Coordinates of N, CA and C in Angstrom, one line a residue:
M26 N 4.3 18.2 24.8 CA 3.6 17.0 24.1 C 4.7 16.7 23.0
S27 N 4.8 15.4 22.8 CA 5.8 15.0 21.8 C 5.2 14.7 20.5
D28 N 6.0 14.7 19.4 CA 5.4 14.5 18.0 C 4.8 13.1 18.0
P29 N 3.7 12.9 17.3 CA 3.2 11.6 17.0 C 4.3 10.6 16.4
S30 N 4.1 9.3 16.7 CA 5.1 8.4 16.2 C 4.8 7.9 14.8
I31 N 3.4 8.2 14.3 CA 2.9 7.7 13.1 C 2.9 8.9 12.2
T32 N 3.5 8.7 10.9 CA 3.2 9.7 9.8 C 2.4 8.9 8.8
L33 N 1.4 9.6 8.3 CA 0.7 9.1 7.2 C 0.8 10.0 6.1
Y34 N 1.2 9.3 4.8 CA 1.3 10.0 3.6 C 0.2 9.7 2.9
R35 N -0.5 10.8 2.2 CA -1.8 10.8 1.9 C -2.2 11.7 0.8
L36 N -3.3 11.5 0.1 CA -3.8 12.3 -0.8 C -5.2 12.9 -0.4
Q37 N -5.5 14.2 -0.6 CA -6.7 14.7 -0.1 C -7.9 14.0 -1.0
G38 N -9.0 13.4 -0.2 CA -10.1 12.8 -0.8 C -9.8 11.4 -1.3
C39 N -8.7 10.9 -1.1 CA -8.3 9.5 -1.6 C -9.1 8.5 -0.5
P40 N -10.0 7.6 -1.1 CA -10.9 6.6 -0.2 C -10.0 5.6 0.4
F41 N -8.8 5.5 -0.1 CA -8.0 4.3 0.4 C -7.3 5.0 1.6
C42 N -6.9 6.2 1.4 CA -6.2 6.9 2.6 C -7.2 7.2 3.9
E43 N -8.5 7.6 3.3 CA -9.5 7.8 4.4 C -9.8 6.5 5.1
R44 N -9.6 5.3 4.6 CA -9.9 4.2 5.3 C -8.8 3.9 6.4
V45 N -7.6 4.3 6.1 CA -6.5 4.3 7.1 C -6.7 5.4 8.2
V46 N -7.3 6.6 7.8 CA -7.6 7.6 8.7 C -8.7 7.2 9.7
R47 N -9.7 6.6 9.2 CA -10.8 6.1 10.0 C -10.2 5.0 11.0
K48 N -9.3 4.1 10.6 CA -8.7 3.2 11.6 C -7.8 3.9 12.6
L49 N -7.1 4.8 12.4 CA -6.3 5.6 13.1 C -7.1 6.3 14.2
D50 N -8.2 6.9 13.7 CA -9.2 7.5 14.6 C -9.8 6.5 15.6
E51 N -10.2 5.3 15.0 CA -10.8 4.3 15.9 C -10.0 3.9 17.0
Y52 N -8.6 3.9 16.8 CA -7.8 3.5 18.0 C -7.2 4.8 18.6
D53 N -7.8 6.0 18.4 CA -7.3 7.2 19.0 C -5.8 7.4 19.0
L54 N -5.3 7.2 17.9 CA -3.8 7.2 17.6 C -3.5 8.6 17.2
D55 N -2.5 9.2 17.8 CA -2.1 10.5 17.2 C -1.1 10.2 16.1
Y56 N -1.3 11.0 15.0 CA -0.5 10.9 13.9 C -0.4 12.2 13.1
R57 N 0.6 12.2 12.3 CA 0.6 13.5 11.4 C 0.4 13.1 10.0
S58 N -0.2 14.0 9.4 CA -0.6 13.7 7.9 C 0.5 14.5 6.9
R59 N 0.9 13.9 6.0 CA 1.7 14.5 4.9 C 1.1 14.4 3.7
F60 N 0.5 15.5 3.2 CA -0.2 15.4 1.8 C 0.8 15.4 0.7
V61 N 0.7 14.6 -0.1 CA 1.7 14.4 -1.2 C 1.2 14.8 -2.6
E62 N 2.0 15.0 -3.5 CA 1.7 15.4 -4.8 C 0.6 14.6 -5.6
A63 N -0.3 15.1 -6.2 CA -1.4 14.3 -6.8 C -0.7 13.5 -8.0
R64 N 0.2 14.0 -8.6 CA 0.8 13.3 -9.9 C 1.6 12.1 -9.2
H65 N 1.4 11.0 -9.7 CA 2.1 9.8 -9.3 C 3.6 9.9 -9.5
S66 N 4.1 10.5 -10.5 CA 5.4 10.7 -10.9 C 6.2 11.6 -10.1
K67 N 5.4 12.4 -9.3 CA 6.1 13.4 -8.5 C 6.1 13.2 -7.0
R68 N 5.8 11.8 -6.6 CA 5.8 11.3 -5.1 C 7.1 11.0 -4.7
D69 N 8.3 11.6 -4.8 CA 9.3 11.1 -4.6 C 9.6 10.9 -3.1
V70 N 9.0 11.7 -2.4 CA 9.1 11.5 -0.7 C 8.5 10.3 -0.4
V71 N 7.4 9.9 -1.0 CA 6.8 8.4 -0.7 C 7.6 7.2 -1.2
K72 N 8.2 7.5 -2.3 CA 9.2 6.4 -2.9 C 10.5 6.4 -1.9
R73 N 11.0 7.5 -1.4 CA 12.1 7.4 -0.6 C 11.8 6.6 0.7
I74 N 10.5 6.8 1.2 CA 10.2 5.9 2.5 C 9.7 4.7 2.3
S75 N 8.9 4.4 1.3 CA 8.3 3.1 1.2 C 8.8 2.4 0.1
G76 N 9.4 2.9 -0.8 CA 9.9 2.1 -2.1 C 8.9 2.0 -3.1
K77 N 7.7 2.8 -2.9 CA 6.6 2.8 -3.9 C 6.1 4.3 -4.0
R78 N 5.4 4.6 -5.1 CA 4.9 5.9 -5.1 C 3.5 5.9 -4.6
T79 N 2.9 4.8 -4.2 CA 1.5 4.7 -4.0 C 1.1 5.2 -2.6
V80 N 0.0 5.7 -2.3 CA -0.5 6.2 -1.2 C -1.8 5.4 -0.8
P81 N -2.1 5.2 0.4 CA -1.6 5.6 1.7 C -0.2 4.8 1.9
A82 N 0.6 5.5 2.7 CA 1.7 5.0 3.3 C 1.9 5.3 4.8
I83 N 2.5 4.6 5.6 CA 2.7 5.0 7.0 C 4.2 4.6 7.4
V84 N 4.5 5.4 8.3 CA 5.9 5.1 8.9 C 5.4 5.3 10.5
D85 N 5.6 4.2 11.2 CA 5.5 3.9 12.6 C 6.8 4.0 13.3
E86 N 7.1 5.2 13.7 CA 8.6 5.2 14.4 C 8.7 4.3 15.7
R87 N 7.5 4.1 16.4 CA 7.5 3.4 17.6 C 8.0 1.9 17.3
T88 N 7.4 1.4 16.3 CA 7.8 -0.1 15.9 C 8.7 -0.3 14.9
G89 N 9.0 1.0 14.0 CA 10.0 0.8 13.0 C 9.4 0.3 11.7
V90 N 8.2 0.2 11.6 CA 7.4 -0.2 10.4 C 7.1 0.8 9.4
T91 N 7.4 0.6 8.3 CA 7.0 1.4 7.0 C 6.3 0.6 6.2
M92 N 5.1 0.9 5.6 CA 4.3 0.1 4.7 C 3.3 1.1 4.0
S93 N 3.0 0.4 2.9 CA 1.9 1.0 1.9 C 0.8 0.1 1.7
E94 N -0.1 0.4 1.0 CA -1.4 -0.4 0.7 C -2.3 -0.3 1.9
S95 N -3.5 0.2 1.7 CA -4.3 0.3 2.8 C -4.8 -0.9 3.6
A96 N -5.2 -2.0 2.9 CA -5.5 -3.1 3.5 C -4.3 -3.7 4.5
N97 N -3.2 -3.6 3.9 CA -2.0 -4.0 4.8 C -1.9 -3.0 6.0
I98 N -1.9 -1.8 5.9 CA -1.9 -0.7 6.9 C -3.0 -1.1 8.0
V99 N -4.2 -1.2 7.5 CA -5.3 -1.6 8.5 C -5.1 -2.7 9.2
A100 N -4.6 -3.9 8.6 CA -4.3 -5.2 9.3 C -3.2 -5.0 10.3
Y101 N -2.2 -4.1 9.9 CA -1.2 -3.8 10.9 C -1.5 -3.0 12.1
L102 N -2.4 -2.0 11.9 CA -3.0 -1.2 12.9 C -3.8 -2.1 13.8
D103 N -4.6 -3.0 13.3 CA -5.4 -3.9 14.1 C -4.6 -4.7 14.9
G104 N -3.6 -5.4 14.4 CA -2.6 -6.3 15.0 C -1.8 -5.6 16.0
T105 N -1.4 -4.4 15.9 CA -0.5 -3.7 16.7 C -1.2 -2.9 17.8
Y106 N -2.3 -2.2 17.4 CA -3.0 -1.3 18.3 C -4.4 -1.8 18.7
G107 N -4.9 -2.8 18.2 CA -6.2 -3.2 18.3 C -6.5 -3.8 19.7
E108 N -7.7 -4.2 19.8 CA -7.9 -4.7 21.2 C -7.4 -6.2 21.2
G109 N -6.6 -6.4 22.4 CA -5.8 -7.8 22.6 C -4.4 -7.5 22.1
A110 N -4.0 -6.4 21.5 CA -2.6 -6.2 20.9 C -1.8 -5.9 22.2

């Protein structure tokens, strides 16, 4: 089995992150979770991949998309993996 193409950068218990998790689960998408530092100033890994230190952030290697902000991610997942996509 190959590694999932989607990586989700998130915080434990973050409601915005959980919104993205629910959407990934709704579409039965395999993904890997990377839990990041709780302190905003310590989230260098997220800054490197998305240009921001905010979570959630995803990297979809299948499509080459990297993005943050839960509403944007949910819209992307709907458009890319949703019904009729």
